[in-house]
Short mmCIF file of C-alpha atoms in Angstrom, two decimals:
data_model
loop_
_atom_site.label_atom_id
_atom_site.label_comp_id
_atom_site.label_asym_id
_atom_site.label_seq_id
_atom_site.Cartn_x
_atom_site.Cartn_y
_atom_site.Cartn_z
CA MET S 30 55.18 79.82 100.76
CA TYR S 31 57.11 81.06 97.75
CA LEU S 32 57.01 84.63 99.13
CA LEU S 33 58.46 83.45 102.46
CA PHE S 34 61.26 81.65 100.61
CA VAL S 35 62.15 84.81 98.65
CA ILE S 36 62.10 86.95 101.81
CA SER S 37 64.30 84.48 103.69
CA LEU S 38 66.72 84.35 100.76
CA LEU S 39 66.98 88.14 100.71
CA LEU S 40 67.57 88.20 104.46
CA VAL S 41 70.39 85.64 104.14
CA GLN S 42 71.97 87.67 101.35
CA SER S 43 71.74 90.90 103.32
CA THR S 44 73.46 89.32 106.33
CA ASN S 45 76.35 88.17 104.11
CA ALA S 46 76.77 91.57 102.45
CA LEU S 47 79.97 93.44 103.27
CA THR S 48 80.65 97.17 103.00
CA ILE S 49 83.68 97.80 100.80
CA LEU S 50 85.25 101.17 100.01
CA PHE S 51 87.31 102.01 96.92
CA PHE S 52 89.33 105.19 96.50
CA LEU S 53 89.36 105.89 92.76
CA ILE S 54 92.16 107.60 90.87
CA GLY S 55 91.18 111.18 90.09
CA THR S 56 92.52 111.25 86.54
CA THR S 57 91.03 109.69 83.41
CA GLN S 58 88.37 107.02 83.27
CA PHE S 59 90.87 104.66 81.64
CA GLU S 60 93.19 104.93 84.65
CA ARG S 61 90.28 104.20 87.00
CA SER S 62 89.15 101.15 85.06
CA ILE S 63 90.72 98.56 87.41
CA PHE S 64 88.98 99.86 90.53
CA GLU S 65 85.72 100.64 88.74
CA PHE S 66 85.62 97.11 87.35
CA MET S 67 86.27 95.61 90.79
CA ALA S 68 83.71 97.88 92.47
CA GLN S 69 81.09 96.95 89.90
CA GLN S 70 81.74 93.21 90.22
CA LEU S 71 81.59 93.35 94.03
CA ALA S 72 78.32 95.28 93.88
CA LEU S 73 76.85 92.65 91.55
CA ARG S 74 77.79 90.05 94.19
CA ASN S 75 75.51 91.81 96.67
CA HIS S 76 78.20 93.72 98.58
CA ASN S 77 77.61 97.33 99.62
CA THR S 78 80.21 99.07 97.47
CA ILE S 79 81.21 102.71 97.85
CA THR S 80 83.65 104.69 95.71
CA VAL S 81 85.36 107.99 96.51
CA LYS S 82 86.44 109.90 93.41
CA PRO S 83 88.35 113.16 93.82
CA ILE S 84 88.42 114.70 90.33
CA LEU S 85 91.90 116.13 89.80
CA ILE S 86 91.78 116.89 86.07
CA PRO S 87 88.83 117.52 83.73
CA GLU S 88 87.22 114.30 82.58
CA GLU S 89 87.53 113.44 78.91
CA PRO S 90 84.39 114.23 76.86
CA ARG S 91 82.13 111.24 76.26
CA LEU S 92 78.83 110.74 74.49
CA VAL S 93 77.68 108.47 77.31
CA LYS S 94 78.94 109.17 80.82
CA PRO S 95 79.70 105.80 82.46
CA LYS S 96 77.94 105.16 85.76
CA LEU S 97 78.52 102.13 87.96
CA HIS S 98 75.43 100.04 88.63
CA LEU S 99 74.50 99.50 92.33
CA VAL S 100 77.62 101.40 93.45
CA ARG S 101 77.35 104.48 95.68
CA GLU S 102 79.70 107.11 94.27
CA LYS S 103 81.07 110.02 96.31
CA THR S 104 82.60 112.60 93.95
CA LEU S 105 84.71 115.55 95.08
CA LYS S 106 85.25 118.07 92.30
CA ASN S 107 88.49 119.85 93.11
CA LEU S 108 89.96 120.61 89.69
CA LEU S 109 93.55 121.71 89.40
CA PRO S 110 94.76 124.67 87.35
CA LYS S 111 95.36 123.69 83.73
CA LEU S 112 99.09 124.51 83.89
CA VAL S 113 99.56 121.87 86.60
CA PHE S 114 98.07 118.89 84.76
CA PHE S 115 99.25 120.00 81.29
CA VAL S 116 102.77 118.78 82.15
CA ILE S 117 101.50 115.24 82.84
CA GLY S 118 100.41 114.31 79.34
CA SER S 119 101.65 116.99 76.99
CA ASP S 120 105.20 117.72 78.13
CA VAL S 121 107.09 115.09 80.15
CA PRO S 122 106.38 112.02 77.95
CA TRP S 123 107.78 113.71 74.85
CA ARG S 124 110.94 115.23 76.26
CA LYS S 125 114.14 114.01 74.65
CA THR S 126 115.50 112.82 78.00
CA TYR S 127 113.82 110.01 79.90
CA GLU S 128 112.17 111.42 83.03
CA TYR S 129 111.59 109.33 86.15
CA GLU S 130 110.08 111.65 88.76
CA ALA S 131 109.27 114.78 86.73
CA PHE S 132 106.09 113.03 85.61
CA GLN S 133 105.05 112.56 89.25
CA LEU S 134 105.63 116.12 90.49
CA PRO S 135 102.23 117.41 89.26
CA TYR S 136 100.59 114.45 91.01
CA TYR S 137 102.37 115.32 94.26
CA ALA S 138 100.88 118.83 94.05
CA ALA S 139 97.50 117.39 93.06
CA HIS S 140 97.28 115.00 95.99
CA ASN S 141 98.27 117.75 98.44
CA HIS S 142 95.54 119.95 97.01
CA SER S 143 92.85 117.26 97.01
CA CYS S 144 93.84 116.07 100.50
CA TYR S 145 93.24 119.53 101.94
CA LYS S 146 89.80 119.53 100.30
CA MET S 147 88.94 116.05 101.61
CA ILE S 148 90.04 116.79 105.18
CA ASN S 149 87.94 119.96 105.21
CA SER S 150 84.85 118.32 103.70
CA ASN S 151 82.28 116.06 105.34
CA LEU S 152 83.82 112.99 103.66
CA MET S 153 85.17 111.37 106.83
CA ASP S 154 81.90 111.96 108.68
CA THR S 155 79.88 110.23 105.97
CA LEU S 156 82.36 107.33 105.71
CA LYS S 157 82.19 106.84 109.48
CA LYS S 158 78.41 106.38 109.23
CA ASP S 159 78.83 103.80 106.45
CA ASN S 160 80.55 101.28 108.79
CA ILE S 161 83.19 100.25 106.24
CA ASP S 162 84.48 96.66 106.60
CA VAL S 163 87.51 97.08 104.35
CA ALA S 164 88.96 99.74 102.04
CA ILE S 165 91.09 99.30 98.92
CA VAL S 166 93.54 102.13 98.29
CA TYR S 167 95.82 102.70 95.32
CA SER S 168 99.53 103.41 95.52
CA GLY S 169 100.75 106.95 95.11
CA ASN S 170 98.20 108.90 97.20
CA PRO S 171 99.00 108.82 100.94
CA CYS S 172 96.01 111.00 101.81
CA GLN S 173 93.83 107.89 101.64
CA LEU S 174 96.06 106.26 104.25
CA GLY S 175 95.61 109.22 106.59
CA ILE S 176 91.82 109.07 106.25
CA LEU S 177 91.73 105.33 106.97
CA GLN S 178 94.07 105.73 109.95
CA THR S 179 91.75 108.40 111.36
CA LEU S 180 88.68 106.20 110.89
CA GLN S 181 90.50 102.99 111.94
CA ILE S 182 89.39 101.06 108.84
CA PRO S 183 91.40 97.98 107.78
CA PHE S 184 92.75 98.41 104.27
CA ILE S 185 94.38 96.63 101.33
CA TYR S 186 97.17 98.52 99.58
CA PHE S 187 97.02 98.12 95.77
CA ASP S 188 100.26 98.80 93.86
CA LEU S 189 99.00 99.66 90.37
CA GLU S 190 102.54 99.98 88.98
CA GLY S 191 103.37 96.33 89.64
CA PHE S 192 105.79 95.48 92.44
CA THR S 193 107.68 98.70 93.09
CA ALA S 194 110.48 99.25 95.59
CA GLU S 195 108.03 101.28 97.68
CA THR S 196 105.77 98.25 98.13
CA ILE S 197 108.66 95.80 98.53
CA ILE S 198 109.95 97.79 101.51
CA ALA S 199 106.49 98.47 102.98
CA SER S 200 105.48 94.79 102.79
CA LYS S 201 108.81 93.63 104.28
CA THR S 202 109.49 91.39 101.30
CA PRO S 203 112.96 89.78 101.59
CA LEU S 204 115.37 91.66 99.37
CA ASN S 205 117.09 90.04 96.41
CA LEU S 206 119.90 92.31 95.28
CA ASN S 207 120.09 90.55 91.91
CA ILE S 208 116.71 92.10 91.05
CA PRO S 209 116.78 95.75 89.91
CA PRO S 210 114.45 97.94 92.03
CA SER S 211 111.98 100.29 90.37
CA ASN S 212 113.52 103.37 91.99
CA CYS S 213 117.08 102.70 90.74
CA HIS S 214 117.95 105.16 87.99
CA PHE S 215 121.73 104.76 87.90
CA PRO S 216 123.36 103.48 84.70
CA PRO S 217 123.86 99.69 84.91
CA VAL S 218 127.37 98.57 85.89
CA LYS S 219 127.94 94.85 85.42
CA TYR S 220 130.18 93.99 88.38
CA LEU S 221 128.73 96.56 90.77
CA GLN S 222 125.02 96.07 90.03
CA ARG S 223 124.20 94.22 93.27
CA TYR S 224 125.74 97.05 95.31
CA ILE S 225 123.91 99.69 93.28
CA ASN S 226 120.62 97.81 93.76
CA GLY S 227 121.34 97.60 97.48
CA ILE S 228 121.90 101.36 97.70
CA CYS S 229 118.58 101.98 95.93
CA TYR S 230 116.70 99.67 98.32
CA LEU S 231 118.44 101.32 101.29
CA ARG S 232 117.32 104.73 100.04
CA GLU S 233 113.68 103.59 99.99
CA TYR S 234 114.05 101.93 103.39
CA LEU S 235 115.35 105.19 104.91
CA THR S 236 112.60 107.16 103.15
CA GLN S 237 110.02 104.99 104.93
CA SER S 238 111.85 105.11 108.26
CA GLY S 239 109.58 107.84 109.62
CA ILE S 240 112.50 110.25 110.18
CA PRO S 241 111.38 113.42 108.33
CA TRP S 242 114.75 115.05 107.66
CA ILE S 243 116.16 111.85 106.15
CA GLY S 244 113.05 111.30 104.02
CA ARG S 245 113.11 114.85 102.67
CA LEU S 246 116.81 114.59 101.90
CA LEU S 247 116.56 111.32 99.96
CA SER S 248 113.17 111.38 98.24
CA GLN S 249 111.21 113.93 96.21
CA ARG S 250 108.10 111.84 96.88
CA TYR S 251 108.54 112.25 100.61
CA LYS S 252 109.57 115.91 100.39
CA PHE S 253 106.69 117.08 98.18
CA MET S 254 103.89 114.66 99.07
CA ASP S 255 104.33 112.24 102.00
CA TYR S 256 105.63 114.77 104.52
CA PRO S 257 103.23 117.65 103.64
CA ILE S 258 100.22 115.29 103.80
CA THR S 259 101.38 113.82 107.12
CA LYS S 260 101.73 117.40 108.35
CA GLN S 261 98.17 118.23 107.27
CA PHE S 262 96.75 115.41 109.40
CA ARG S 263 98.96 116.29 112.37
CA GLU S 264 98.12 119.99 112.35
CA ASP S 265 94.41 119.96 111.46
CA TYR S 266 92.56 121.44 114.43
CA GLU S 267 89.66 118.96 114.49
CA LEU S 268 91.85 115.91 113.92
CA ARG S 269 94.28 116.94 116.66
CA LYS S 270 91.43 116.53 119.14
CA LYS S 271 91.29 112.83 118.18
CA HIS S 272 94.96 111.89 117.91
CA GLY S 273 96.48 114.48 120.24
CA GLY S 274 99.24 115.38 117.79
CA ASN S 275 100.58 111.81 117.69
CA PHE S 276 99.61 111.05 114.11
CA PRO S 277 101.97 108.52 112.46
CA ASP S 278 103.96 109.12 109.30
CA VAL S 279 101.94 108.01 106.25
CA ASN S 280 104.70 105.53 105.35
CA LYS S 281 104.26 103.82 108.71
CA ILE S 282 100.52 103.56 108.01
CA LYS S 283 101.36 102.02 104.62
CA GLN S 284 103.46 99.38 106.37
CA ASN S 285 100.42 98.36 108.44
CA ALA S 286 98.26 97.33 105.46
CA GLU S 287 96.42 94.05 105.95
CA LEU S 288 97.39 92.88 102.45
CA TYR S 289 99.31 94.17 99.45
CA PHE S 290 97.74 93.61 96.04
CA ILE S 291 100.30 94.01 93.24
CA ASN S 292 99.25 94.65 89.66
CA THR S 293 101.54 92.06 88.11
CA ASP S 294 101.83 88.32 87.68
CA ARG S 295 104.39 85.73 88.74
CA LEU S 296 104.77 84.72 85.10
CA LEU S 297 106.04 88.22 84.37
CA GLU S 298 107.89 89.08 87.58
CA TYR S 299 111.40 88.34 88.80
CA ASP S 300 111.93 85.58 91.36
CA TYR S 301 110.86 87.33 94.56
CA ALA S 302 110.26 85.49 97.84
CA TYR S 303 106.70 86.77 98.31
CA PRO S 304 105.42 87.01 101.91
CA PRO S 305 101.91 85.55 102.46
CA ASN S 306 100.35 89.03 102.58
CA VAL S 307 101.60 90.02 99.09
CA ILE S 308 99.07 88.86 96.49
CA THR S 309 99.57 89.03 92.71
CA VAL S 310 96.30 90.13 91.06
CA GLY S 311 97.67 91.44 87.76
CA GLY S 312 95.05 91.26 85.03
CA VAL S 313 92.15 91.74 87.44
CA HIS S 314 90.77 94.30 84.98
CA ILE S 315 90.76 91.89 82.01
CA ASP S 316 87.13 91.24 81.26
CA ARG S 317 85.62 88.50 79.16
CA VAL S 318 86.60 88.91 75.50
CA LYS S 319 83.75 90.34 73.43
CA PRO S 320 83.16 89.85 69.70
CA LEU S 321 84.54 92.69 67.60
CA PHE S 322 81.98 94.90 65.87
CA HIS S 323 82.19 96.87 62.62
CA PRO S 324 84.63 98.15 61.39
CA TRP S 325 87.13 96.15 63.48
CA ASN S 326 85.90 92.71 62.44
CA THR S 327 85.95 93.41 58.69
CA THR S 328 89.30 95.24 58.56
CA LEU S 329 91.02 92.59 60.69
CA SER S 330 90.00 89.77 58.41
CA ALA S 331 91.06 91.76 55.32
CA SER S 332 94.68 92.18 56.43
CA GLU S 333 97.22 90.01 54.60
CA LYS S 334 99.59 89.09 57.46
CA GLY S 335 97.68 90.25 60.51
CA THR S 336 97.24 93.28 62.75
CA ILE S 337 99.59 95.59 64.68
CA VAL S 338 98.17 97.55 67.62
CA VAL S 339 99.85 100.85 68.61
CA THR S 340 99.00 102.57 71.89
CA LEU S 341 101.28 104.89 73.84
CA GLY S 342 99.21 105.05 77.00
CA THR S 343 96.18 106.93 78.24
CA GLN S 344 98.08 109.56 80.22
CA ALA S 345 100.50 110.62 77.48
CA ASP S 346 98.81 112.93 74.96
CA SER S 347 99.99 111.58 71.59
CA SER S 348 98.92 114.78 69.85
CA SER S 349 101.78 116.55 71.68
CA MET S 350 104.66 114.32 70.57
CA THR S 351 107.42 116.07 68.65
CA ALA S 352 107.48 116.09 64.86
CA ALA S 353 110.61 113.89 64.86
CA GLN S 354 108.96 111.32 67.13
CA PHE S 355 105.78 111.27 65.03
CA HIS S 356 107.66 110.82 61.75
CA ALA S 357 109.84 108.06 63.24
CA ILE S 358 106.79 106.01 64.26
CA TYR S 359 104.67 106.90 61.23
CA GLY S 360 107.56 106.30 58.83
CA ALA S 361 108.18 102.81 60.20
CA LEU S 362 104.49 101.85 60.16
CA LYS S 363 103.96 103.20 56.64
CA THR S 364 106.33 100.59 55.20
CA LEU S 365 104.43 97.64 56.76
CA THR S 366 101.78 97.48 54.05
CA SER S 367 101.03 93.77 54.61
CA TYR S 368 99.62 94.50 58.07
CA ARG S 369 96.50 96.31 59.27
CA ILE S 370 97.69 98.91 61.82
CA TYR S 371 95.53 100.57 64.48
CA TRP S 372 97.18 103.57 66.12
CA ARG S 373 95.36 105.14 69.05
CA LEU S 374 96.08 108.89 69.10
CA GLY S 375 93.83 109.63 72.08
CA PRO S 376 90.74 111.82 72.60
CA LYS S 377 92.07 114.79 70.58
CA PHE S 378 92.59 112.56 67.53
CA GLN S 379 95.01 114.99 65.91
CA HIS S 380 98.66 115.88 65.37
CA PRO S 381 100.19 118.81 63.44
CA GLU S 382 102.17 116.37 61.28
CA LEU S 383 99.23 114.07 60.52
CA PRO S 384 99.10 113.80 56.69
CA GLU S 385 95.90 113.98 54.69
CA ASP S 386 96.80 111.03 52.45
CA VAL S 387 97.19 108.31 55.09
CA PRO S 388 97.93 104.85 53.59
CA SER S 389 94.91 102.56 53.59
CA HIS S 390 96.55 99.99 55.89
CA ILE S 391 96.91 102.51 58.78
CA ASN S 392 93.92 103.49 60.90
CA PHE S 393 94.29 106.44 63.27
CA THR S 394 91.67 106.33 65.99
CA ALA S 395 90.68 108.06 69.21
CA TYR S 396 89.58 104.77 70.75
CA PHE S 397 89.69 101.04 70.13
CA PRO S 398 88.56 97.98 72.13
CA GLN S 399 92.12 97.15 73.20
CA ASN S 400 91.51 93.92 75.13
CA ASP S 401 89.30 92.50 72.36
CA LEU S 402 91.80 93.50 69.65
CA LEU S 403 94.71 91.88 71.48
CA ALA S 404 92.67 88.71 71.98
CA HIS S 405 92.02 88.36 68.23
CA LYS S 406 93.97 85.55 66.58
CA ARG S 407 95.21 87.84 63.79
CA THR S 408 96.89 90.35 66.13
CA MET S 409 100.63 89.88 65.61
CA LEU S 410 102.27 92.71 67.57
CA LEU S 411 101.69 95.39 70.20
CA ILE S 412 103.67 98.65 70.25
CA THR S 413 103.28 100.27 73.68
CA ASN S 414 104.87 102.71 76.11
CA GLY S 415 104.86 100.04 78.83
CA GLY S 416 101.85 100.53 81.09
CA MET S 417 101.28 97.49 83.32
CA MET S 418 97.64 97.03 82.31
CA THR S 419 98.53 96.88 78.62
CA ILE S 420 101.51 94.55 79.18
CA LEU S 421 99.33 92.15 81.17
CA GLU S 422 96.67 92.13 78.45
CA ALA S 423 99.33 91.34 75.83
CA MET S 424 100.74 88.51 77.95
CA ALA S 425 97.29 87.09 78.67
CA HIS S 426 96.50 86.94 74.94
CA GLY S 427 99.95 85.87 73.72
CA VAL S 428 100.95 89.01 71.80
CA PRO S 429 104.68 89.96 71.59
CA ILE S 430 105.71 93.55 72.33
CA VAL S 431 107.88 96.36 71.00
CA GLY S 432 108.27 98.84 73.85
CA LEU S 433 108.76 102.61 73.60
CA PRO S 434 109.24 103.69 77.24
CA LEU S 435 108.31 107.35 77.73
CA TYR S 436 108.56 108.14 81.45
CA GLY S 437 108.42 106.84 85.02
CA ASN S 438 108.17 103.07 85.45
CA ASN S 439 107.66 102.37 81.73
CA LYS S 440 111.26 101.21 81.29
CA TYR S 441 111.17 99.13 84.48
CA ASN S 442 107.99 97.37 83.29
CA LEU S 443 109.30 96.73 79.78
CA ASN S 444 112.57 95.32 81.12
CA LYS S 445 110.46 92.49 82.57
CA VAL S 446 109.08 91.81 79.08
CA VAL S 447 112.63 91.64 77.70
CA ASN S 448 113.71 89.45 80.62
CA LYS S 449 110.91 86.96 79.86
CA GLY S 450 111.74 86.97 76.15
CA PHE S 451 108.54 88.15 74.46
CA GLY S 452 109.57 91.66 73.44
CA VAL S 453 112.26 94.27 72.78
CA ILE S 454 112.77 97.92 73.73
CA VAL S 455 113.52 100.96 71.57
CA GLU S 456 114.81 103.80 73.76
CA LYS S 457 113.17 107.19 73.30
CA SER S 458 116.59 108.80 72.84
CA ASN S 459 117.34 106.31 70.05
CA LEU S 460 113.95 106.46 68.33
CA SER S 461 114.08 106.77 64.54
CA LYS S 462 112.35 105.19 61.57
CA SER S 463 115.18 102.69 61.07
CA THR S 464 115.59 101.64 64.74
CA LEU S 465 111.84 101.16 65.22
CA LEU S 466 111.42 99.29 61.94
CA LYS S 467 114.34 97.01 62.82
CA ALA S 468 112.78 96.19 66.20
CA ILE S 469 109.35 95.55 64.66
CA LYS S 470 110.77 93.21 62.02
CA GLU S 471 112.84 91.36 64.61
CA VAL S 472 109.79 90.61 66.78
CA LEU S 473 107.60 89.73 63.79
CA GLU S 474 110.15 87.52 62.01
CA VAL S 475 112.05 85.82 64.86
CA LYS S 476 109.79 83.00 66.01
CA LYS S 477 110.98 82.88 69.64
CA TYR S 478 109.13 86.08 70.59
CA ARG S 479 105.70 84.90 69.49
CA ALA S 480 106.35 81.36 70.79
CA THR S 481 107.27 82.71 74.24
CA ALA S 482 104.22 84.99 74.29
CA LYS S 483 101.93 82.08 73.38
CA GLU S 484 103.51 79.87 76.06
CA LEU S 485 102.96 82.56 78.71
CA SER S 486 99.36 82.96 77.54
CA LYS S 487 98.80 79.22 77.82
CA LEU S 488 100.12 79.18 81.39
CA TRP S 489 98.04 82.25 82.23
CA LYS S 490 94.82 80.60 81.08
CA ASP S 491 95.63 77.23 82.69
CA ARG S 492 94.45 78.34 86.13
CA ILE S 493 91.46 77.50 88.26
CA GLU S 494 90.99 81.06 89.55
CA THR S 495 91.00 84.30 87.59
CA PRO S 496 92.87 87.30 89.06
CA PHE S 497 89.51 88.76 90.10
CA ASP S 498 88.56 85.52 91.89
CA VAL S 499 91.80 85.76 93.87
CA ALA S 500 91.20 89.42 94.73
CA LEU S 501 87.59 88.71 95.72
CA ARG S 502 88.61 85.89 98.06
CA TYR S 503 91.12 88.04 99.91
CA ILE S 504 88.90 91.14 100.04
CA GLU S 505 86.10 89.11 101.61
CA HIS S 506 88.56 87.47 104.02
CA VAL S 507 89.78 90.84 105.34
CA ALA S 508 86.26 92.28 105.50
CA ARG S 509 84.77 89.31 107.38
CA ASN S 510 87.64 88.93 109.84
CA GLY S 511 88.47 92.57 110.45
CA GLY S 512 91.93 92.10 108.99
CA ALA S 513 94.41 89.43 107.91
CA ARG S 514 96.36 88.95 111.13
CA PHE S 515 97.55 85.43 110.33
CA LEU S 516 98.79 86.37 106.86
CA LYS S 517 100.94 89.28 108.00
CA PRO S 518 104.62 88.57 108.72
CA PRO S 519 105.63 89.00 112.39
CA GLN S 520 106.95 92.36 113.50
CA ARG S 521 110.73 92.23 113.92
CA THR S 522 113.20 94.79 115.18
CA LEU S 523 115.54 94.05 112.25
CA ASP S 524 113.04 93.33 109.50
CA TYR S 525 115.51 92.94 106.63
CA LEU S 526 118.48 91.38 108.44
CA GLN S 527 116.79 88.51 110.31
CA PRO S 528 115.53 86.71 107.16
CA LEU S 529 119.15 86.58 105.96
CA ASN S 530 120.08 84.47 109.04
CA LEU S 531 123.30 86.43 109.44
CA ASP S 532 123.47 85.61 113.17
CA PHE S 533 123.48 81.88 112.38
CA TYR S 534 126.23 82.21 109.78
CA ALA S 535 128.30 84.44 112.10
CA VAL S 536 128.16 81.92 114.97
CA LEU S 537 128.88 79.03 112.58
CA MET S 538 131.86 80.89 111.12
CA ALA S 539 133.18 81.65 114.63
CA ILE S 540 132.98 77.95 115.58
CA VAL S 541 134.81 76.89 112.40
CA ILE S 542 137.55 79.50 112.91
CA ALA S 543 137.99 78.51 116.58
CA TYR S 544 138.21 74.83 115.62
CA LEU S 545 140.80 75.47 112.89
CA LYS S 546 142.81 77.67 115.24
CA THR S 547 143.01 74.95 117.93
CA LYS S 548 144.06 72.38 115.31
CA THR S 549 146.90 74.53 114.01
CA ASN S 550 148.17 75.47 117.49
CA LYS S 551 148.14 71.88 118.82
CA LYS S 552 151.61 70.21 118.89
CA VAL S 553 151.88 66.97 116.95
CA LYS S 554 153.22 64.16 119.21
CA MET S 555 155.40 61.53 117.44
CA PRO S 556 155.20 57.88 118.68
CA LYS S 557 158.15 56.80 120.93
CA LYS S 558 159.47 54.02 118.59
CA LEU S 559 159.30 56.35 115.59
CA MET S 560 161.09 59.02 117.61
CA ASN S 561 163.96 56.62 118.52
CA LEU S 562 164.31 55.55 114.88
CA TYR S 563 164.35 59.20 113.77
CA THR S 564 167.10 59.96 116.35
CA LEU S 565 169.28 57.01 115.18
CA ASN S 566 168.99 58.13 111.56
CA ILE S 567 170.20 61.58 112.51
CA LEU S 568 173.14 60.15 114.42
#
């Protein structure tokens, strides 16, 4: 009897299992952590989980190579030449000028290269046999979109950078010109900012219009990645047999996502009018806080005033920062002797300017348990370049921030921190020992920063569902129903004008003008008795 019960239970579980596909980022394991965490959790909930991992750059050396339990991994090893990926971490972040798209150019080349390899492999044939219910794709690699379009698999688009202009336009989110878009790199002008923001949104809208010559003219992303990848799918001999040369632009595929997951939180974001198919799941990677082990637990408790955590991202190679940048950061930290400071230098754990006699309160390290450190009650401050995952961890645990934006969306992300009032920014062009030390002391000594961070943390934790619970609910909804038809906004010919109700206001204005015009043109008739009296007075 017991055996029958177990068999029936297994049969019920197998019927409820869904097949879910994740495309992993082909860079470092740290960058893949969100999707690997989600894939692992879904597999532990009895779903058939598959990951596709195109290795773009050599993986960092590890004593133990992480492997996901119960997850089927498909790895494509198509390494890029060293000169291509060297620019990503060792050059662009440490340039004196702030670079927006220069950081992305190697990725554009990488995704073109890997897409050619994936199209000409047996990947699509094997995925077709797997009967995928839903796929989760990350922003920034349109090749995934082409594969899913070919296989006709419903997908969820995951914006790992937060809520970028690219996703705002693709999801048909109503525009608010008071909110600065992520792709707007013009200097701020107080009285013209709404118009500047509007121009930036219009540029992205035209980029996603599906008109190639406009897209190539306005966007490096479209010119060097979106258009070439679309062209690969259109011109591939085998694929042409299926679509007959009528393959859509990858941006049009992006606009047909069932849902849009955004790696941010409403507590952090500006006041957008989110459509029902845009879901905030920021912090989905934040796992349960674990107790700190030696030496973290002993050194934390020994600090006089608390701990400062310094991390400048997992993509930027801190060993390649300039001597001036290193001495500016090191010089400021060296004076804070009352605090225990952990500075993550990255896997190389070196820098030409690294002194031999490091003060005892500073710990240089190749790795630290970041989430667990930020969750500790004695952590007073985070110094970061502004990655969304790190910002969300700091907000979740109530830690104020000093931001050092290095490239790309770092500045855009950190501006949200400043807007919410739990951090300040030190520009890379203005980085020195004195400017950084001034910013650190301001955040540590002015109570409003820590109070705001703690209030945000309290609101974050005062929720019934975790970000992963929200993501799980929507993933299962799309997988079970073959899409999210009732959550998607209706297709309109004028997607961005109709929500503004301009037609209503135009008709209303016309009625008011017509009414006022008739009133002013109408002759005023004077009563007869009053007219006679008026005539007598004149006489």
